[in-house]
XYZ file of C-alpha atoms in Angstrom:
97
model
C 34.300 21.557 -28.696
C 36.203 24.148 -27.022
C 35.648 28.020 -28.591
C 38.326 30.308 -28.331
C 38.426 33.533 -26.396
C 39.748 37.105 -27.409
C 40.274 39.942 -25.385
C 40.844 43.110 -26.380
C 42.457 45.986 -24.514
C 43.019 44.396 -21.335
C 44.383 45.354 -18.149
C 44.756 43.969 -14.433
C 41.010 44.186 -14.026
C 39.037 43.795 -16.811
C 38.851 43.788 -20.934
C 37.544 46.522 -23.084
C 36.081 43.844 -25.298
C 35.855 40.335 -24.942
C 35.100 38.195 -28.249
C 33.459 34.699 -27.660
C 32.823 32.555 -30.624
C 30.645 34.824 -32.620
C 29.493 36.861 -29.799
C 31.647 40.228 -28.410
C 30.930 41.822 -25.663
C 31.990 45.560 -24.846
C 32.878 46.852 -21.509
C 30.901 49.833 -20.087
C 32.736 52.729 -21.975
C 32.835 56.587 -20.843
C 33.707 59.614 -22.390
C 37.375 59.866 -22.441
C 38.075 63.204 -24.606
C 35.239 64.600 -23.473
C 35.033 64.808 -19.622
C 33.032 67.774 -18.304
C 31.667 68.902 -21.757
C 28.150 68.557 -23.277
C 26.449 65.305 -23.125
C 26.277 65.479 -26.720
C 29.876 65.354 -26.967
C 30.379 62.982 -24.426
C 27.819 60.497 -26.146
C 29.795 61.215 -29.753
C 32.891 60.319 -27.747
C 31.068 57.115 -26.050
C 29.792 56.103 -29.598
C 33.045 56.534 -31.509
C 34.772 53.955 -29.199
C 32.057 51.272 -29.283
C 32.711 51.915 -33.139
C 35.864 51.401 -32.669
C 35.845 48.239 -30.470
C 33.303 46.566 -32.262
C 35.558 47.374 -35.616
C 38.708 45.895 -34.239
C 36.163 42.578 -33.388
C 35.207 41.681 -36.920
C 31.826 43.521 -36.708
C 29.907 46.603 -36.214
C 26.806 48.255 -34.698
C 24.212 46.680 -37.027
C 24.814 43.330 -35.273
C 24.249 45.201 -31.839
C 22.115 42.744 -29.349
C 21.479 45.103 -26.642
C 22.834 48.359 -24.798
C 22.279 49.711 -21.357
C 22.367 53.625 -21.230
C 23.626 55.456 -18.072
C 23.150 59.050 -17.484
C 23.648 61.177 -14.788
C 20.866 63.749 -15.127
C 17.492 62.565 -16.952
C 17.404 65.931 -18.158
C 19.856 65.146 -20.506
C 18.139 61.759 -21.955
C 16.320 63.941 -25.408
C 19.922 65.533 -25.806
C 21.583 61.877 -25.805
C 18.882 60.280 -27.979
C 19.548 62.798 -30.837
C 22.969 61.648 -30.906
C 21.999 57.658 -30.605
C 19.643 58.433 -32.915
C 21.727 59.880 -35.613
C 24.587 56.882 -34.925
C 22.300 53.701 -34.515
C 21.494 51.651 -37.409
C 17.484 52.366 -37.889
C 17.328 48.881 -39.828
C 18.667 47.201 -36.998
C 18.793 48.773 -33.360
C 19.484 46.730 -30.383
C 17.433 46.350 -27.077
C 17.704 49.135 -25.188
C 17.694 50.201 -21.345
């Protein structure tokens, strides 16, 4: 049996989301509004359009499997976590790198 295959937002390259049976996977996402300012803006910003994504795919971050964390300056990781912190589901949070 053959599942079917959504993509969301895509361009030439790559999808913003691709949604695979019952599984959706999100593209790496960066702070678009938010370029140059605080980290915790820029992880607010980050946060808001995985919200968004995973709304438009049927589901939301309390079915999150796993997320990979990039920053820049380790300085910045207790600054980031206050704002993943305050967003993530505590009932259900993801695997985390």
């Amino acid at each position: 049996t053959s599942m079917s295959i959504t993509r969301l937002h895509s361009g030439p390259r790559m999808s913003q989301g691709v949604i695979h049976g019952d599984t959706v996977y999100l593209a790496g996402q960066v702070a678009q509004n938010t370029r140059g300012q605080s980290v915790t803006a820029q992880t607010e910003d980050v946060l808001a359009a995985i919200d968004s994504l995973l709304s438009e795919a049927g589901t939301d971050k309390s079915k999150l499997l796993s997320a990979t964390i990039w920053l820049t300056d380790m300085r910045t990781f207790a600054e980031m976590n206050a704002v993943w912190d305050a967003w993530i589901d505590p009932q259900n949070p993801p695997a985390r790198a």
